[in-house]
Coordinates of C-alpha atoms and ligand atoms in Angstrom, one line a residue:
X28 CA 82.8 79.4 85.2
X29 CA 85.0 78.9 88.3
X30 CA 83.0 79.0 91.5
X31 CA 84.2 81.6 94.0
X32 CA 85.3 80.3 97.4
X33 CA 85.7 82.3 100.5
X34 CA 89.1 83.1 101.8
X35 CA 90.3 83.0 105.4
X36 CA 88.7 85.9 107.4
X37 CA 91.9 86.1 109.5
X38 CA 95.7 86.3 109.2
X39 CA 98.2 84.1 110.9
X40 CA 100.0 85.5 114.0
X41 CA 101.5 82.3 115.5
X42 CA 102.6 79.2 113.6
X43 CA 103.4 75.7 114.6
X44 CA 106.1 74.1 112.4
X45 CA 105.2 71.0 110.4
X46 CA 107.6 68.5 108.7
X47 CA 106.8 66.1 106.0
X48 CA 108.8 62.9 106.4
X49 CA 110.2 61.2 103.3
X50 CA 108.2 58.3 101.8
X51 CA 110.7 55.8 103.2
X52 CA 110.3 57.3 106.7
X53 CA 106.5 57.2 106.4
X54 CA 106.6 53.6 105.3
X55 CA 108.6 52.7 108.4
X56 CA 106.4 54.8 110.8
X57 CA 103.2 53.2 109.6
X58 CA 104.6 49.7 109.8
X59 CA 105.9 50.4 113.3
X60 CA 102.4 51.7 114.2
X61 CA 101.0 48.3 113.1
X62 CA 99.0 50.0 110.4
X63 CA 96.8 51.7 113.0
X64 CA 96.8 55.5 112.5
X65 CA 96.0 56.0 116.3
X66 CA 99.5 54.7 117.0
X67 CA 101.2 57.3 114.9
X68 CA 103.0 60.1 116.8
X69 CA 101.5 63.5 115.7
X70 CA 105.0 64.8 114.9
X71 CA 105.2 62.2 112.2
X72 CA 101.9 63.5 110.6
X73 CA 102.0 66.3 108.1
X74 CA 98.2 67.0 107.9
X75 CA 96.2 65.7 110.7
X76 CA 92.6 65.0 109.8
X77 CA 91.8 62.5 112.5
X78 CA 89.1 64.7 114.0
X79 CA 87.8 68.2 114.1
X80 CA 87.1 67.9 117.8
X81 CA 89.2 70.1 120.1
X82 CA 91.8 70.6 117.3
X83 CA 90.7 74.1 116.2
X84 CA 93.0 77.2 116.4
X85 CA 91.9 79.8 119.0
X86 CA 91.9 83.5 118.1
X87 CA 94.1 86.1 119.6
X88 CA 91.0 87.3 121.6
X89 CA 90.5 83.8 123.0
X90 CA 94.2 83.6 124.0
X91 CA 93.9 87.0 125.6
X92 CA 91.0 85.5 127.5
X93 CA 93.1 82.6 128.8
X94 CA 95.2 85.1 130.8
X95 CA 92.0 86.7 132.2
X96 CA 90.4 83.4 133.2
X97 CA 89.2 83.4 136.9
X98 CA 90.2 80.2 138.6
X99 CA 88.0 80.7 141.7
X100 CA 86.3 77.6 142.9
X101 CA 82.9 79.3 143.1
X102 CA 81.3 82.2 141.4
X103 CA 84.2 83.0 139.0
X104 CA 83.8 85.9 136.7
X105 CA 84.1 83.8 133.5
X106 CA 81.2 81.7 134.8
X107 CA 78.9 84.6 134.7
X108 CA 80.2 85.6 131.3
X109 CA 79.7 82.2 129.7
X110 CA 76.2 82.0 131.2
X111 CA 75.3 85.3 129.6
X112 CA 76.7 84.4 126.2
X113 CA 75.2 80.9 126.1
X114 CA 71.7 82.1 127.2
X115 CA 71.7 84.8 124.5
X116 CA 72.8 82.4 121.7
X117 CA 70.6 79.4 122.6
X118 CA 67.7 81.2 124.2
X119 CA 67.7 78.7 127.1
X120 CA 67.2 80.0 130.6
X121 CA 69.4 77.4 132.4
X122 CA 73.0 76.6 131.3
X123 CA 75.4 74.1 133.0
X124 CA 79.1 73.8 132.2
X125 CA 80.7 70.3 131.9
X126 CA 84.1 69.2 130.6
X127 CA 83.1 67.8 127.2
X128 CA 80.1 66.5 125.2
X129 CA 80.1 63.0 126.7
X130 CA 80.1 64.4 130.2
X131 CA 76.9 66.3 129.3
X132 CA 75.4 63.0 128.1
X133 CA 76.5 61.2 131.3
X134 CA 74.8 63.9 133.4
X135 CA 71.6 64.4 131.4
X136 CA 70.6 61.2 129.7
X137 CA 70.0 59.0 132.8
X138 CA 67.6 61.8 134.1
X139 CA 65.7 61.8 130.8
X140 CA 65.7 58.0 130.4
X141 CA 65.0 57.1 134.0
X142 CA 63.7 53.6 133.6
X143 CA 62.5 54.1 130.0
X144 CA 63.4 51.7 127.2
X145 CA 64.3 53.8 124.2
X146 CA 65.9 56.9 122.8
X147 CA 65.2 57.8 119.2
X148 CA 67.5 60.1 117.2
X149 CA 68.0 61.2 113.6
X150 CA 71.4 59.5 114.4
X151 CA 73.1 58.9 117.7
X152 CA 76.8 59.9 117.8
X153 CA 78.8 57.0 119.2
X154 CA 79.2 58.5 122.7
X155 CA 75.5 59.4 122.8
X156 CA 74.6 55.8 121.9
X157 CA 77.0 54.6 124.7
X158 CA 75.3 56.8 127.3
X159 CA 71.8 55.7 126.2
X160 CA 72.9 52.1 126.6
X161 CA 74.7 52.8 129.9
X162 CA 71.4 54.2 131.2
X163 CA 69.8 50.9 130.4
X164 CA 67.9 51.9 127.2
X165 CA 68.3 51.2 123.5
X166 CA 69.3 53.8 120.9
X167 CA 67.2 53.8 117.7
X168 CA 68.4 55.8 114.6
X169 CA 65.8 57.2 112.3
X170 CA 67.5 59.2 109.6
X171 CA 65.9 60.0 106.2
X172 CA 66.7 57.3 103.5
X173 CA 68.5 59.8 101.3
X174 CA 71.4 59.8 103.9
X175 CA 72.2 56.2 102.9
X176 CA 72.9 57.0 99.2
X177 CA 76.2 58.8 98.9
X178 CA 75.3 60.1 95.5
X179 CA 71.8 61.4 96.3
X180 CA 71.7 65.1 96.0
X181 CA 69.5 66.3 98.8
X182 CA 69.8 69.5 100.8
X183 CA 69.2 68.0 104.3
X184 CA 70.5 64.5 104.4
X185 CA 70.7 64.8 108.2
X186 CA 67.0 65.0 108.7
X187 CA 64.8 62.9 110.9
X188 CA 62.5 60.5 109.0
X189 CA 59.3 61.9 110.7
X190 CA 56.9 59.3 109.3
X191 CA 59.1 56.4 110.6
X192 CA 59.6 58.3 113.9
X193 CA 55.8 58.3 114.4
X194 CA 55.6 54.7 113.4
X195 CA 58.3 53.7 116.0
X196 CA 56.4 55.7 118.7
X197 CA 53.2 53.9 117.9
X198 CA 54.9 50.5 117.8
X199 CA 57.1 50.9 120.9
X200 CA 54.6 52.9 123.0
X201 CA 55.2 56.6 123.8
X202 CA 55.5 55.8 127.5
X203 CA 58.6 53.7 126.8
X204 CA 60.5 56.4 125.0
X205 CA 62.5 58.7 127.3
X206 CA 63.8 61.2 124.7
X207 CA 63.9 62.2 121.1
X208 CA 67.3 63.5 120.2
X209 CA 68.0 65.8 117.2
X210 CA 71.7 65.8 116.3
X211 CA 72.8 68.9 114.4
X212 CA 74.6 68.6 112.1
X213 CA 74.1 64.8 111.7
X214 CA 77.7 63.8 112.4
X215 CA 77.4 60.0 111.7
X216 CA 75.7 60.7 108.4
X217 CA 78.6 62.7 107.3
X218 CA 78.1 66.1 109.0
X219 CA 74.9 66.5 107.0
X220 CA 72.5 69.4 107.9
X221 CA 69.1 69.2 109.4
X222 CA 66.4 71.8 108.3
X223 CA 64.6 74.0 110.8
X224 CA 61.4 72.7 109.3
X225 CA 62.4 69.2 110.2
X226 CA 63.4 70.2 113.7
X227 CA 60.0 71.8 114.1
X228 CA 58.2 68.7 112.8
X229 CA 60.1 66.4 115.1
X230 CA 59.5 68.7 118.1
X231 CA 55.8 68.7 117.3
X232 CA 55.7 64.9 117.3
X233 CA 57.6 64.8 120.6
X234 CA 55.0 67.3 122.0
X235 CA 52.1 65.3 120.7
X236 CA 53.2 62.2 122.5
X237 CA 54.6 64.0 125.6
X238 CA 58.2 62.9 125.0
X239 CA 61.2 65.1 125.9
X240 CA 62.9 66.7 123.0
X241 CA 66.7 67.2 123.2
X242 CA 69.2 68.7 120.7
X243 CA 72.7 67.3 120.4
X244 CA 74.1 70.7 119.5
X245 CA 77.9 70.1 118.8
X246 CA 77.6 71.8 115.4
X247 CA 74.9 74.3 116.0
X248 CA 76.6 77.0 114.0
X249 CA 77.6 75.0 110.9
X250 CA 74.0 73.6 110.8
X251 CA 72.6 77.2 110.9
X252 CA 74.8 78.3 108.0
X253 CA 73.5 75.4 105.8
X254 CA 69.9 76.4 106.8
X255 CA 70.6 80.0 105.7
X256 CA 72.0 78.7 102.3
X257 CA 69.4 76.1 101.6
X258 CA 66.1 76.8 103.4
X259 CA 64.2 79.6 101.6
X260 CA 62.4 80.8 104.8
X261 CA 65.8 81.7 106.3
X262 CA 67.7 83.1 103.4
X263 CA 67.6 86.6 104.9
X264 CA 67.9 85.6 108.6
X265 CA 71.0 86.1 110.7
X266 CA 72.8 83.0 112.0
X267 CA 71.7 84.1 115.5
X268 CA 68.0 84.0 114.5
X269 CA 68.4 80.6 112.9
X270 CA 69.9 79.2 116.1
X271 CA 67.0 80.7 118.1
X272 CA 64.5 79.1 115.7
X273 CA 66.3 75.8 116.0
X274 CA 66.4 75.7 119.8
X275 CA 62.9 77.3 120.3
X276 CA 60.8 75.1 122.5
X277 CA 63.4 72.3 122.8
X278 CA 63.4 70.9 126.4
X279 CA 67.2 70.7 126.6
X280 CA 70.4 70.3 124.8
X281 CA 73.9 68.8 125.2
X282 CA 76.9 70.2 123.5
X283 CA 80.5 69.4 122.9
X284 CA 82.2 72.8 122.9
X285 CA 85.2 71.2 121.1
X286 CA 83.5 71.6 117.7
X287 CA 81.7 74.8 116.8
X288 CA 82.7 76.8 119.9
X289 CA 86.4 76.4 118.8
X290 CA 88.0 75.5 122.1
X291 CA 90.2 72.5 122.9
X292 CA 88.1 71.3 125.8
X293 CA 84.6 72.0 127.2
X294 CA 80.9 71.1 127.1
X295 CA 77.5 72.6 127.9
X296 CA 74.0 71.4 129.0
X297 CA 71.0 73.7 128.5
X298 CA 67.6 73.3 130.1
X299 CA 64.3 75.1 129.7
X300 CA 62.7 73.7 132.9
X301 CA 63.9 74.6 136.4
X302 CA 63.1 71.2 137.8
X303 CA 65.2 69.4 135.2
X304 CA 68.0 71.9 135.8
X305 CA 68.0 71.1 139.5
X306 CA 68.6 67.4 138.8
X307 CA 71.3 68.4 136.3
X308 CA 73.1 70.5 138.9
X309 CA 73.1 67.7 141.4
X310 CA 74.6 65.2 139.0
X311 CA 77.2 67.8 137.8
X312 CA 78.4 68.3 141.3
X313 CA 79.0 64.5 141.7
X314 CA 80.6 63.9 138.3
X315 CA 82.1 67.1 137.1
X316 CA 82.6 69.6 140.0
X317 CA 80.9 72.5 141.5
X318 CA 78.3 74.1 139.2
X319 CA 80.2 77.3 138.4
X320 CA 83.1 75.4 136.8
X321 CA 81.7 72.0 135.9
X322 CA 85.0 70.2 135.3
X323 CA 86.6 73.2 133.4
X324 CA 89.5 75.5 134.2
X325 CA 88.6 79.2 134.5
X326 CA 90.9 80.0 131.5
X327 CA 89.1 77.5 129.3
X328 CA 85.7 78.9 130.4
X329 CA 86.8 82.3 129.3
X330 CA 88.1 81.0 126.0
X331 CA 84.7 79.2 125.5
X332 CA 82.7 82.4 126.2
X333 CA 84.6 84.1 123.4
X334 CA 84.6 81.0 121.1
X335 CA 80.8 80.7 121.3
X336 CA 80.5 84.1 119.7
X337 CA 83.2 83.6 117.1
X338 CA 81.7 80.4 116.0
X339 CA 78.5 82.1 114.9
X340 CA 80.2 84.8 112.8
X341 CA 78.9 84.5 109.3
X342 CA 82.2 85.4 107.6
X343 CA 83.9 82.7 109.6
X344 CA 81.2 80.2 108.7
X345 CA 81.3 81.1 105.0
X346 CA 85.1 80.4 105.0
X347 CA 84.6 77.2 107.1
X348 CA 82.0 75.6 104.9
X349 CA 83.8 77.1 101.9
X350 CA 86.9 75.0 102.7
X351 CA 84.8 71.9 102.7
X352 CA 83.2 72.9 99.4
X353 CA 86.6 73.8 97.8
X354 CA 88.0 70.4 98.7
X355 CA 84.9 68.7 97.4
X356 CA 85.1 70.5 94.1
X357 CA 88.7 69.4 93.7
X358 CA 87.6 65.8 94.3
X359 CA 84.8 66.2 91.7
X360 CA 87.4 67.2 89.2
X361 CA 89.5 64.2 90.1
X362 CA 86.6 61.8 90.0
X363 CA 87.0 60.9 93.7
X364 CA 83.7 59.5 95.2
X365 CA 82.5 61.0 98.6
X366 CA 79.3 61.5 100.6
X367 CA 77.8 64.3 98.5
X368 CA 76.9 67.1 98.8
X369 CA 79.7 67.6 101.3
X370 CA 78.8 68.2 104.9
X371 CA 80.0 70.7 107.5
X372 CA 83.1 69.4 109.2
X373 CA 84.5 66.5 107.1
X374 CA 84.7 64.9 103.7
X375 CA 83.8 61.3 103.8
X376 CA 85.5 59.5 101.0
X377 CA 83.6 56.5 99.6
X378 CA 86.3 53.8 99.8
X379 CA 84.0 51.1 98.7
X380 CA 83.7 52.9 95.3
X381 CA 87.4 53.9 95.1
X382 CA 88.8 50.5 96.0
X383 CA 86.0 48.1 94.8
X384 CA 88.4 45.1 94.7
X385 CA 88.9 45.1 98.5
X386 CA 86.1 43.3 100.3
X387 CA 84.6 44.7 103.6
X388 CA 86.5 42.1 105.7
X389 CA 89.8 43.4 104.3
X390 CA 88.8 47.0 105.3
X391 CA 88.9 49.3 102.2
X392 CA 88.5 52.5 104.2
X393 CA 91.4 51.6 106.5
X394 CA 93.5 50.7 103.5
X395 CA 92.8 54.1 102.0
X396 CA 93.6 55.9 105.3
X397 CA 97.0 54.1 105.3
X398 CA 97.6 55.0 101.6
X399 CA 96.9 58.7 102.5
X400 CA 99.6 58.5 105.1
X401 CA 102.0 56.8 102.7
X402 CA 101.3 59.3 99.9
X403 CA 101.5 62.6 101.8
X404 CA 101.7 62.1 105.6
X405 CA 97.9 62.7 105.9
X406 CA 96.2 61.1 108.9
X407 CA 92.5 60.2 108.3
X408 CA 90.5 57.4 109.8
X409 CA 88.2 54.5 108.9
X410 CA 84.4 54.9 109.5
X411 CA 83.5 51.5 108.1
X412 CA 83.6 47.8 108.8
X413 CA 87.0 48.1 110.5
X414 CA 85.5 50.5 113.1
X415 CA 82.2 48.6 113.3
X416 CA 83.9 45.4 114.6
X417 CA 82.6 41.9 115.2
X418 CA 79.1 40.6 116.0
X419 CA 79.2 40.2 119.8
X420 CA 77.2 36.9 119.6
X421 CA 78.9 35.1 116.7
X422 CA 82.3 36.9 116.7
X423 CA 82.0 37.3 113.0
X424 CA 83.1 40.5 111.2
X425 CA 80.1 42.7 110.6
X426 CA 79.6 44.5 107.3
X427 CA 79.1 48.2 107.6
X428 CA 76.6 50.1 105.5
X429 CA 79.4 52.4 104.3
X430 CA 83.1 52.2 103.9
X431 CA 84.1 55.8 104.6
X432 CA 87.6 57.2 105.0
X433 CA 86.9 60.4 107.0
X434 CA 88.9 63.6 106.4
X435 CA 87.8 65.8 109.3
X436 CA 89.0 69.4 108.9
X437 CA 90.1 71.2 112.1
X438 CA 88.8 74.8 112.4
X439 CA 91.1 77.6 111.2
X440 CA 94.1 75.3 111.1
X441 CA 95.0 74.4 107.5
X442 CA 95.2 76.6 104.5
X443 CA 93.9 76.1 101.0
X444 CA 97.4 74.8 100.0
X445 CA 97.0 72.0 102.5
X446 CA 93.6 71.2 101.0
X447 CA 95.3 70.9 97.6
X448 CA 97.8 68.5 99.0
X449 CA 94.9 66.3 100.3
X450 CA 93.1 66.4 96.9
X451 CA 96.4 65.7 94.9
X452 CA 97.2 62.8 97.2
X453 CA 93.8 61.2 96.6
X454 CA 94.1 61.7 92.9
X455 CA 97.5 60.0 92.9
X456 CA 96.1 57.1 94.9
X457 CA 93.2 56.7 92.5
X458 CA 95.6 56.2 89.7
X459 CA 97.2 53.2 91.4
X460 CA 94.0 52.1 93.2
X461 CA 93.9 48.6 91.6
X462 CA 97.3 47.8 93.1
X463 CA 96.3 48.7 96.7
X464 CA 95.9 45.7 99.0
X465 CA 93.6 45.1 102.0
X466 CA 94.5 44.4 105.6
X467 CA 93.9 41.8 108.2
X468 CA 93.7 42.2 112.0
X469 CA 96.4 40.3 113.9
X470 CA 95.4 41.5 117.4
X471 CA 92.2 43.2 118.7
X472 CA 90.4 44.0 121.9
X473 CA 86.7 43.0 122.2
X474 CA 85.3 46.5 122.1
X475 CA 86.2 49.8 120.3
X476 CA 89.0 47.9 118.6
X477 CA 89.8 50.5 116.0
X478 CA 91.7 52.5 118.6
X479 CA 94.2 49.8 119.6
X480 CA 94.0 46.9 117.1
X481 CA 97.1 45.8 115.2
X482 CA 97.0 45.1 111.5
X483 CA 99.0 43.6 108.6
X484 CA 98.8 44.1 104.9
X485 CA 97.5 41.1 102.9
X486 CA 100.1 39.8 100.6
Ligands
PLP516 C1 81.9 65.1 119.6 C2 80.4 64.8 119.7 C3 79.9 64.4 120.9 C4 80.8 64.0 122.1 O1 81.5 65.1 122.5 P1 83.0 65.0 123.2 O2 83.3 66.4 123.5 O3 83.9 64.3 122.2 O4 82.8 64.2 124.4 C5 78.5 64.2 121.0 N1 77.8 64.4 119.9 C6 78.2 64.8 118.7 C7 77.3 65.0 117.6 C8 79.6 65.0 118.6 O5 80.1 65.4 117.4

């Protein structure tokens, strides 16, 4: 029986032309880009899967809001509107605008960490880890072991390993831990969902030891949709109720609005406690701007207020997660290995399995990303040893746990035909997999090298 997928709950009113270059042109462009996809011009890309962050398509209602955005320095109309919507959705009494997710982290994390030594999370996103470290603390990941096996079929591969969490707290001392962070969905594990049961258990542990509990809420809506599908307690609940249950009793949250709120730029901080909020406001004024705009334009705030509501619409979420599941089903047919079951915002292809002849130090996931561009003008990126980089002490290449080529799917941007192009390209690549060569780095900066390094194919 053929599974039924869920079609787009919208029609297209405005289009952006795309051109697929010829294979020869693509060969030339990727060589000119020194085999680093970040150096490609977007006009030379046919399907851009570099990220789902800030790349979504706004609705006609959001675009109408852009014209109504109030650009007043203080007390703009859109400020009151976004406050009202965010308080309703997240059930938090205090909401602060900032310009993106990492700005929220920059404002909030030093307040929570304030001299403490550790933050523990199911998995820190890379900017979250950076801000924990900038605040002088260490970031510890504590995801369930199922997340590390790409073939393990488990409903909530993003969950916190609560037993290990409690062990860490006892070993490190509760007084040394500034915050416990729950990232929903768990981006770094492949957009994998976290159950409400697991959120509750983690929160109870935080309470027991008097540690602050924070949610990294970038994909609050996609996570809630998975909960509705997979957690029996919530099968008849609305998405709104599941979000309430997830955020209930959390001390605070940070959010990148560039994901589930479907805007190109924006972020939020939520707090339950007035004292914490006062500190957040002070730091926001120094780093982001006055509290009623927090580093955002009025027009973007208006679009955000509308996007927050569109992002929790169940028909939209069914289509959104359905796209991921459609692509995954086509990969199953073609025998392409990926982090399974598929997560909420991306398909993570297991390049270690697809290109087993390329060792980690010749970057199989980067080789696959380049092959996807050669094959069909698709831009994906390496989440593996190439991204991980060198050991800072020895200068030796580190070996990553996974060699993933990430296909992040922008929201409401590509059609099912585009998804077919992606699947067909991967199936073609699989047929000639054994002839694909690895890469070596010829130039690299000391940190975050994947953005700017230059590479060469190995002969
Ligand atoms: C994107 C993201 C961030 C950072 O947000 P930016 O808007 O890119 O600064 C933080 N946490 C998670 C889980 C994210 O996905």
